[in-house]
Coordinates of C-alpha atoms and ligand atoms in Angstrom, one line a residue:
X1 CA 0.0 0.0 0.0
X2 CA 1.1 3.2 -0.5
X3 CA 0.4 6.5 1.8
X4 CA -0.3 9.5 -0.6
X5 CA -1.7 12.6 0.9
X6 CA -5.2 11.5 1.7
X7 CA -4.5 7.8 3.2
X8 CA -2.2 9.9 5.5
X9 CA -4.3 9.7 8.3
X10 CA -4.6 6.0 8.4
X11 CA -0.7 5.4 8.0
X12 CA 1.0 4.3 11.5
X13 CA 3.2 7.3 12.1
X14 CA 7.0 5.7 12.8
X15 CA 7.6 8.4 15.2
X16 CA 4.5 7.2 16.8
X17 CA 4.8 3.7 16.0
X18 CA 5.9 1.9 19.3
X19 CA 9.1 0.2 20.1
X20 CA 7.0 -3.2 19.4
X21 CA 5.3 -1.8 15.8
X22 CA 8.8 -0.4 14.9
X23 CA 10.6 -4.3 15.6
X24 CA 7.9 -5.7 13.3
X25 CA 7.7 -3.5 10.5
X26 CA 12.1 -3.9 10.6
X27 CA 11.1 -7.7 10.9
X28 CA 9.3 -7.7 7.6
X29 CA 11.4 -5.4 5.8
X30 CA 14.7 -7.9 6.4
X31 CA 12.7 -11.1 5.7
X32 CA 11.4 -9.7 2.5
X33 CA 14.6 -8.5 1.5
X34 CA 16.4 -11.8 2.8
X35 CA 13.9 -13.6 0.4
X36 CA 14.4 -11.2 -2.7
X37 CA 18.4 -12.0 -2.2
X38 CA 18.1 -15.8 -3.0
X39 CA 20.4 -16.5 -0.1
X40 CA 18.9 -18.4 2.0
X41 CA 21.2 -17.5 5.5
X42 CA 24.4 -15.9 6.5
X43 CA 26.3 -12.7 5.2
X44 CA 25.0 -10.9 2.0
X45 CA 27.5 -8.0 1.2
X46 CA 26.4 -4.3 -0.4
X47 CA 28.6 -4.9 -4.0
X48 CA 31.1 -7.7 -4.3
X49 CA 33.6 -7.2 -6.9
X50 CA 33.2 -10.5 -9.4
X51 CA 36.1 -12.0 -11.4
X52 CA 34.7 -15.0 -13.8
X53 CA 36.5 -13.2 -16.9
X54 CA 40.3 -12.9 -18.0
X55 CA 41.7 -11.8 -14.6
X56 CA 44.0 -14.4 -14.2
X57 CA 45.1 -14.4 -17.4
X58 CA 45.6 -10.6 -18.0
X59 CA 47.0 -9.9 -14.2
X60 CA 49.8 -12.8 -14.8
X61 CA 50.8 -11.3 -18.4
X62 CA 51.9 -8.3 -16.1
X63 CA 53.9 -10.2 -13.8
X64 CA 55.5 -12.3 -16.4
X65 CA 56.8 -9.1 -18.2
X66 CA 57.7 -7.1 -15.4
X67 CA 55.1 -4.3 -17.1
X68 CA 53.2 -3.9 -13.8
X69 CA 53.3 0.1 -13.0
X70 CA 52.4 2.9 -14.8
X71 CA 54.1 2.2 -18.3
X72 CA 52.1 -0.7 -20.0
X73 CA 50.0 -1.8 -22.9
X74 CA 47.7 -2.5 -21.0
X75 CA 46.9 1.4 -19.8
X76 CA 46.4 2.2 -23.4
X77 CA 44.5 -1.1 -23.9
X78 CA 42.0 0.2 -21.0
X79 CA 41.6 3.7 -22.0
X80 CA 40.9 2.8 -25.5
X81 CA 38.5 0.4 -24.4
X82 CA 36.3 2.9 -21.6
X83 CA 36.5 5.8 -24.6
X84 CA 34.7 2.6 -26.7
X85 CA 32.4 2.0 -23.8
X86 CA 31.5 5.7 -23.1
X87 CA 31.4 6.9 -27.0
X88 CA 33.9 9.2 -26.3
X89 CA 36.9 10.1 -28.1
X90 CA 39.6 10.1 -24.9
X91 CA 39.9 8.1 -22.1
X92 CA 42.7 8.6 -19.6
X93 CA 43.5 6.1 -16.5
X94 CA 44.5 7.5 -13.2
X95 CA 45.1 6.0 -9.9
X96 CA 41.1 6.8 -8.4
X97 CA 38.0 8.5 -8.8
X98 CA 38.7 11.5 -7.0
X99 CA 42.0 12.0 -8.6
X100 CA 39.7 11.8 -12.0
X101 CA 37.5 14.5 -10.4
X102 CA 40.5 16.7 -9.4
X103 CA 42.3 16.7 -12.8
X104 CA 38.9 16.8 -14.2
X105 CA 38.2 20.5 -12.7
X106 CA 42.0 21.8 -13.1
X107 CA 41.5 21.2 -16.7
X108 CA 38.4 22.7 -17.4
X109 CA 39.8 25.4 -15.6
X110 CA 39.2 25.7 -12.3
X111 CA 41.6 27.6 -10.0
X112 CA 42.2 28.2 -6.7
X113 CA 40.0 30.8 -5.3
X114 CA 36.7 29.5 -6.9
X115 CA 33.6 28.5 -6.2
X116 CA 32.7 25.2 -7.9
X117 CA 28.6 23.9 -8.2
X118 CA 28.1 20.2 -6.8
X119 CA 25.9 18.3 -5.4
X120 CA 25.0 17.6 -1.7
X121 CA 23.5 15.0 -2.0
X122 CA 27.1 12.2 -3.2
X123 CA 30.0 10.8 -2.0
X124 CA 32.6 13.1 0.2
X125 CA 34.9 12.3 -2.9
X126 CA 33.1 14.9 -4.7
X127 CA 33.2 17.9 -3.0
X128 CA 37.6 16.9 -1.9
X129 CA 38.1 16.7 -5.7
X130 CA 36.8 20.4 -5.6
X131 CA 38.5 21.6 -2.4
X132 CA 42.1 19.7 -3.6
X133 CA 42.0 21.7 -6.4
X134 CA 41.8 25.0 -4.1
X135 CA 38.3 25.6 -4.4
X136 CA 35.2 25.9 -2.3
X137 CA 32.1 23.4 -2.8
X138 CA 28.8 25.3 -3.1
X139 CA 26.1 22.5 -2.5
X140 CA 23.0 22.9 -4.5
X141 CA 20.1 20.5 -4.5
X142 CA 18.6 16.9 -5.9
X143 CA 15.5 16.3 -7.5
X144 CA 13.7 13.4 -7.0
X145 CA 13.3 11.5 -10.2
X146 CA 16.8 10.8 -11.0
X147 CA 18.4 12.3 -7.6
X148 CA 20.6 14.0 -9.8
X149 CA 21.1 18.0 -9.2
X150 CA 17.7 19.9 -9.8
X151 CA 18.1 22.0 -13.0
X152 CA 15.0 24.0 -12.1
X153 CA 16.0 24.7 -8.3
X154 CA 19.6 25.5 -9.8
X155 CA 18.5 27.5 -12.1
X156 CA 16.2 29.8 -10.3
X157 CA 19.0 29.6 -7.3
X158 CA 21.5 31.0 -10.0
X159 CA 19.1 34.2 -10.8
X160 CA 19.3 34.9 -7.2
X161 CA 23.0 34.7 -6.9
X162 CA 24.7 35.0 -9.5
X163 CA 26.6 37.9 -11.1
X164 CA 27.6 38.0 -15.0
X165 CA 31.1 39.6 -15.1
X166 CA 32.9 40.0 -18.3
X167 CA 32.6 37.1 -19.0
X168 CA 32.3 35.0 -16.1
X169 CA 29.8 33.8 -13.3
X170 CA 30.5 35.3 -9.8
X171 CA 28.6 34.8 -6.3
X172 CA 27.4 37.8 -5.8
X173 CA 27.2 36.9 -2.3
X174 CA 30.5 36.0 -1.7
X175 CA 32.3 37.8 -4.6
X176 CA 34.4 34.3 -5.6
X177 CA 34.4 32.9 -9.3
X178 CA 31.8 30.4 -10.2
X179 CA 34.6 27.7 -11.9
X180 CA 32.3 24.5 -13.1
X181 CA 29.1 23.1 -12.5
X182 CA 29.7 19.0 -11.3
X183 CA 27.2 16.7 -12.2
X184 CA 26.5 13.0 -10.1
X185 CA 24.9 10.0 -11.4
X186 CA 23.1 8.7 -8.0
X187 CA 23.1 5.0 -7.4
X188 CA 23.9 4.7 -11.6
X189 CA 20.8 6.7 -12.4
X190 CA 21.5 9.3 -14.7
X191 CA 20.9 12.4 -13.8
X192 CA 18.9 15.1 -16.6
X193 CA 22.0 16.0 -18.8
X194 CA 19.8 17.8 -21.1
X195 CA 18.6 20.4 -18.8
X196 CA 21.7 20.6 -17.0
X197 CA 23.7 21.3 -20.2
X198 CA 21.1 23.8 -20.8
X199 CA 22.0 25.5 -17.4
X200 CA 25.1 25.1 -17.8
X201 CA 25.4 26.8 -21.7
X202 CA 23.5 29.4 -20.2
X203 CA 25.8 30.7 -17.3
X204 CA 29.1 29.3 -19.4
X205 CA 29.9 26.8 -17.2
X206 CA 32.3 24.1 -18.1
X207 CA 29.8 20.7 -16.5
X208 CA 31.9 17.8 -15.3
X209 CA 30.2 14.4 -15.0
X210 CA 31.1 12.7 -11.7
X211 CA 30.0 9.1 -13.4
X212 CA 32.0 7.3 -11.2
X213 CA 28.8 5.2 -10.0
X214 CA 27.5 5.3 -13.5
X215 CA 29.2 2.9 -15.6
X216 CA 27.1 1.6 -18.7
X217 CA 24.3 3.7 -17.4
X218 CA 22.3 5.7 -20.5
X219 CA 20.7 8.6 -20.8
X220 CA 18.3 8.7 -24.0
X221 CA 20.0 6.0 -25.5
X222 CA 23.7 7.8 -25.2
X223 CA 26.2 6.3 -22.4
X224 CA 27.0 8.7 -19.7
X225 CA 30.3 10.3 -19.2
X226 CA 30.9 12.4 -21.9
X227 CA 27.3 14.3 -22.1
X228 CA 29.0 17.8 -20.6
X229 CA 32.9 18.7 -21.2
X230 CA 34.5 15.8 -19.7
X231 CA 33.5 13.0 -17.4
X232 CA 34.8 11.2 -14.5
X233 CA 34.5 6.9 -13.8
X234 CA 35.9 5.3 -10.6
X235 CA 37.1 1.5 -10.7
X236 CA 37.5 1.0 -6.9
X237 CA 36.6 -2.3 -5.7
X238 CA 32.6 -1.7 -4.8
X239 CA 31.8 -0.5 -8.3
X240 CA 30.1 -1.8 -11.1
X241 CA 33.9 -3.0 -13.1
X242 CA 36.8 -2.6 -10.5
X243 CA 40.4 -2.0 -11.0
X244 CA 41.5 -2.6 -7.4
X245 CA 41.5 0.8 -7.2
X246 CA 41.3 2.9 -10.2
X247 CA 39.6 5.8 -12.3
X248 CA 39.0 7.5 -15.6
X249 CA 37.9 10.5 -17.3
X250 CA 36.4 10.8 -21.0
X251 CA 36.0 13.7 -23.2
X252 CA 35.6 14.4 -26.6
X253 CA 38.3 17.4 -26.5
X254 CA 41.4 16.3 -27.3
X255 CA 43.2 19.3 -25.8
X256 CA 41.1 18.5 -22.3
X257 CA 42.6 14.8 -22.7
X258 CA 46.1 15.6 -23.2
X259 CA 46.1 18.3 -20.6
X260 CA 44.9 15.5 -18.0
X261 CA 47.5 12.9 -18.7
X262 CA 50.1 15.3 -18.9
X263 CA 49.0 16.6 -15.3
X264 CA 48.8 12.6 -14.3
X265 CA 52.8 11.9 -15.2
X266 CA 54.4 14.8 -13.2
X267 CA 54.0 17.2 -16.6
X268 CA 57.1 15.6 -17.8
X269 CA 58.1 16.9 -21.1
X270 CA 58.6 13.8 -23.6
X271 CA 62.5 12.9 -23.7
X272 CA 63.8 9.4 -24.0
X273 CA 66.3 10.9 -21.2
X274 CA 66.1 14.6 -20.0
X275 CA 63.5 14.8 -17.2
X276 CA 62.1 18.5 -17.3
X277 CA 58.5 19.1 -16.0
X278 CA 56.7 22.3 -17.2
X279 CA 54.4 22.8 -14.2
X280 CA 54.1 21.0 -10.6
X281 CA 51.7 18.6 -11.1
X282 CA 51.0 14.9 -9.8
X283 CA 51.9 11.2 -9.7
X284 CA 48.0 9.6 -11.0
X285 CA 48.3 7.5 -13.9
X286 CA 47.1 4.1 -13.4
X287 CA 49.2 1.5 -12.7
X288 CA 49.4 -1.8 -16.1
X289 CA 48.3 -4.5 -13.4
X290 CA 45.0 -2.6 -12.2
X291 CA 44.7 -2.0 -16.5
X292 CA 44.8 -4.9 -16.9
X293 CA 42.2 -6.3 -14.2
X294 CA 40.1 -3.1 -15.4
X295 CA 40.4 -4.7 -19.6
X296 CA 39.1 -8.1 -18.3
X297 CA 36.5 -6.4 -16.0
X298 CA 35.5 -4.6 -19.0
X299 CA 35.4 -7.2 -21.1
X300 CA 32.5 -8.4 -18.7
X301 CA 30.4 -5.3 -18.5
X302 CA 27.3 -6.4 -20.5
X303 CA 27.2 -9.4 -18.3
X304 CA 27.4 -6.9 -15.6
X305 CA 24.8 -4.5 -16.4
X306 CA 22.2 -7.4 -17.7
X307 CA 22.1 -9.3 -14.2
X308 CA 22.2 -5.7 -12.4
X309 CA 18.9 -5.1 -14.3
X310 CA 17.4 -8.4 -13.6
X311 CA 18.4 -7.5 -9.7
X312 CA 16.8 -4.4 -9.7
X313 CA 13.3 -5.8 -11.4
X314 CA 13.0 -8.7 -8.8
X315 CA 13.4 -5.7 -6.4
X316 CA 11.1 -3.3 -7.8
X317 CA 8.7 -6.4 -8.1
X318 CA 9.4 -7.8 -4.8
X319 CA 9.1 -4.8 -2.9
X320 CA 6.0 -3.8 -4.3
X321 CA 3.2 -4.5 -1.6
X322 CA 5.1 -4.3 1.5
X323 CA 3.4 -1.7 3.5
X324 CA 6.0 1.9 4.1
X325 CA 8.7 0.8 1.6
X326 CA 9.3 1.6 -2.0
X327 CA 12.1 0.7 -4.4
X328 CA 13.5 3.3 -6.2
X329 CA 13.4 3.0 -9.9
X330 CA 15.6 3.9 -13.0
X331 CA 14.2 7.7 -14.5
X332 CA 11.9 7.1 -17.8
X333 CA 14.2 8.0 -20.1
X334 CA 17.2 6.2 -18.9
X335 CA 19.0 2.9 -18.6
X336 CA 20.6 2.8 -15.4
X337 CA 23.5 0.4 -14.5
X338 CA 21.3 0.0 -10.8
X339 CA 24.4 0.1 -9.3
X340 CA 23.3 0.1 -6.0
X341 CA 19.5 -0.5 -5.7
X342 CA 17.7 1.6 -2.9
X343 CA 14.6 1.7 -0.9
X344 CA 13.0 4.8 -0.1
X345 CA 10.6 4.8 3.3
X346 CA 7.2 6.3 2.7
X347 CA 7.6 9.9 4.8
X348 CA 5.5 8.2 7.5
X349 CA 7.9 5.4 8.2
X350 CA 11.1 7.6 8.0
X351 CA 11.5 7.5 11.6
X352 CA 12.0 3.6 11.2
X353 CA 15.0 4.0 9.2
X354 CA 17.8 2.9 12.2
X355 CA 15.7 0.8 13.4
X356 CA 15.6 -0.9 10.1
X357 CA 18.9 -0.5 9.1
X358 CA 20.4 -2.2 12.6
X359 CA 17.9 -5.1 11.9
X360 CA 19.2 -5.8 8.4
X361 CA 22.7 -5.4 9.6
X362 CA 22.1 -7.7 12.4
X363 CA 20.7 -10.6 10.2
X364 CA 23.7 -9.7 8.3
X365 CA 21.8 -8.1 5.1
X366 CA 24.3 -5.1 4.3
X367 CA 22.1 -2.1 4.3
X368 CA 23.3 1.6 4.6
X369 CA 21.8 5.1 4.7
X370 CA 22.5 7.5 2.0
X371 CA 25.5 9.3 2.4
X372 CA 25.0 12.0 4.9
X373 CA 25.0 15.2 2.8
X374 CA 27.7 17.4 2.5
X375 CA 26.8 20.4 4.1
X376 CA 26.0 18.1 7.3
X377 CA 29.6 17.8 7.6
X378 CA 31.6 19.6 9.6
X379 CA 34.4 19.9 7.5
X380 CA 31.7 21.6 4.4
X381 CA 29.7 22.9 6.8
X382 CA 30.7 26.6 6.4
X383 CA 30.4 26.3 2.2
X384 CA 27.7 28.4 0.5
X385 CA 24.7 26.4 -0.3
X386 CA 21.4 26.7 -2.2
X387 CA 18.3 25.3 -0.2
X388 CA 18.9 21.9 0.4
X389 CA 14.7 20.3 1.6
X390 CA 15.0 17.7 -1.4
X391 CA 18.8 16.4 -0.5
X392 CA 17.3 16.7 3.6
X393 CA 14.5 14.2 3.1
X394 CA 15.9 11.8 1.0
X395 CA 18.7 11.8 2.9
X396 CA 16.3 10.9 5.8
X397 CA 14.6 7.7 3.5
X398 CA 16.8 6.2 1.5
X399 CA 18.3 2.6 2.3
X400 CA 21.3 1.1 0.0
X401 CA 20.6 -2.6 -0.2
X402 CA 22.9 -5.6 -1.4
X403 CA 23.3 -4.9 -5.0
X404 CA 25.9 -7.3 -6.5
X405 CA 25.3 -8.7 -9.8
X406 CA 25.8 -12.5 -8.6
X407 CA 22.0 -12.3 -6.5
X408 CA 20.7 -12.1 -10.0
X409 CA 22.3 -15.9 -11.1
X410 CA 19.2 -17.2 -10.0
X411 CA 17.0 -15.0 -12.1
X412 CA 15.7 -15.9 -15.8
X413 CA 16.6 -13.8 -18.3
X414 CA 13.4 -14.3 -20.4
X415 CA 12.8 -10.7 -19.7
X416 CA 15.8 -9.0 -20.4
X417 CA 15.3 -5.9 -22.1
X418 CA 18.9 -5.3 -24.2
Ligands
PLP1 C1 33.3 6.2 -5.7 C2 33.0 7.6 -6.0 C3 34.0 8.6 -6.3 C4 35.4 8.4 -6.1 O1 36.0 7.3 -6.5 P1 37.4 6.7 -5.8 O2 37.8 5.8 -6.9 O3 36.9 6.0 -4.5 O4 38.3 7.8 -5.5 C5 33.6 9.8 -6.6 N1 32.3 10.2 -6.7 C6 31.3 9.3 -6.4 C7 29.9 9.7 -6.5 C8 31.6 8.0 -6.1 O5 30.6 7.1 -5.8

């Protein structure tokens, strides 16, 4: 059943509900979901990282050339291979997401100083990629289709705030350079490029995709990643493919492309023997043995993304019906990878949510909360910010449950849809 406005009444209200009611409704919630997991007892993990491909193979061809760090075939083998997967023309491998994200905003331009739009509703990893590359987070809100940032609340925050001087966008509130306008893909589920783009083109700022949780995920057909100037992937071991730990950025722009890798080897000036370095810059290219687990990850993604989707019906399906709880769904006019799938409590069993989440845990179903937002942090606390009610609730709702792709082997594929 669901509570919309006028069953309100009749809901139990969670922060009503007593301890007993609470214990009951978390008892439910983790036998339903122990069910919809196909394992029958013990430990069920959030995302497990699954090597059935050419892991062995690929990792040991490393080992038994001695090409195992950051010069390698296999680093140009990867990058060609996620430019294939993201239809973009460049892919560059670095050591982790973040360090993606940070090259990602020096390139397009950011510098220290400025004020850089994000999300508060994602990963911490987000807003350090902004603040390592000397600028200052300003958290703007999600909306709730996608969870993706809200073009319409950004928008209409921008006409309150912003300044158009020659040339650029500045706070008017706090007088610093608006550098870039970052992008998240929540859970895989792309957010609205389209309208984003279109705020973006309007107040000429450069958008970075933080797709690091968006792998394979498509928006109107196109992959994600390369939708706004340049786009960043993360390969660490709870992600969809997984490089041991690992990242990427795509672009179309050759000139963005080269800038990154040269900023990812130390800006070393090509010489077969004279090391000179033309600005001070960083050690994040990816190392051949991680490539080379990433090219036979890879090499598995459809498998990947078709038993994620098969994961994520059963839970849309097998949710449906149990009183207070909803899954959350891929947008209508995307493909999400479902990453991680996610429950949202209806706003009268909010209240429940640790209560739930401690029960899960306990029966040793991996559930978490959403990340708590960024601006709830003390170490963001003090960074501009739009206002945040959409990010605050969901926040609040939402429940990460286990998401890896072998709970689908169980599942028919009769109803695949690619
Ligand atoms: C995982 C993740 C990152 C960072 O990736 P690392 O490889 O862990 O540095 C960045 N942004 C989001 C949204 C992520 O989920």
């Amino acid at each position: 059943m669901r509570c919309d406005q006028t069953l309100v009444e009749t809901c139990p209200d969670a922060a009503a509900m007593r301890p007993a009611e609470l214990k009951a409704f978390a008892a439910r919630f983790s036998a339903r979901l122990r069910d919809l997991t196909g394992v029958s007892s013990g430990h069920v993990a959030l995302h497990e990282p699954e090597f059935r491909g050419e892991e062995w193979t690929l990792v040991k061809e490393c080992l038994d050339t001695g090409w195992v760090s950051s010069v390698g075939t296999f680093v140009d083998r990867f990058e060609a291979e996620i430019a294939a997967v993201t239809g973009a023309a460049h892919g560059v491998a670095v050591v982790n997401g973040t360090a993606a994200l940070h090259l990602a905003l020096r390139v397009v331009g950011v510098t220290p100083g400025d004020e850089v739009l994000a999300p508060a509703l994602t990963f911490v990893a987000t807003a350090n990629a902004i603040a390592h590359a000397g600028a200052t987070p300003h958290f703007v809100d999600c909306e709730r289709v996608a969870l993706g940032v809200d073009s319409i609340a950004l928008r209409a925050h921008l006409y309150r705030i912003a300044d158009r001087v020659s040339g650029t966008t500045v706070n008017s509130e706090t007088g610093r350079r608006i550098g870039a306008l970052v992008v998240m893909h929540a859970f895989g589920h792309p957010a609205d490029m389209d309208a984003l783009v279109a705020v973006a083109t309007e107040f000429e700022l450069p958008l970075i995709e933080d797709a690091a949780e968006a792998l394979g995920s498509r928006y109107q057909g196109q992959p994600v990643g390369a939708l706004g100037r340049i786009g960043a992937f993360s390969f660490n071991g709870n992600k969809i493919a997984t490089t041991g730990g690992g990242g990427a950025l795509v672009t179309d722009d050759p000139d963005l492309a080269r800038r990154a890798k040269h900023l990812a080897t130390t800006a070393k000036k090509p010489h077969a023997w004279i090391f000179e370095h033309d600005e001070i810059a960083y050690n994040y290219r990816m190392p051949n043995l991680n490539a080379a687990l990433g090219c036979a990850q890879l090499g598995q993604l459809d498998g990947f993304l078709k038993r994620k989707r098969r994961l994520a019906r059963r839970y849309l399906e097998g949710f449906d019906g149990l009183d207070g709880v909803v899954a959350f769904a891929e947008p209508v006019y995307a493909r999400s990878n479902y990453w991680l799938n996610a429950v949202l409590l209806e706003p009268d069993y909010a209240a429940a949510r640790d209560v739930l989440l401690d029960h899960a845990n306990a029966d040793e179903l991996m559930c978490r909360p959403a990340w708590m937002p960024m601006h709830r942090l003390a170490i963001y606390a003090q960074c501009p910010h739009a206002p945040l009610p959409v990010t605050e609730d969901i926040s609040a709702r939402l429940i990460n449950i286990p998401s890896s792709a072998k709970l689908a082997d169980g599942i028919s594929n009769e109803r695949d849809d690619d």
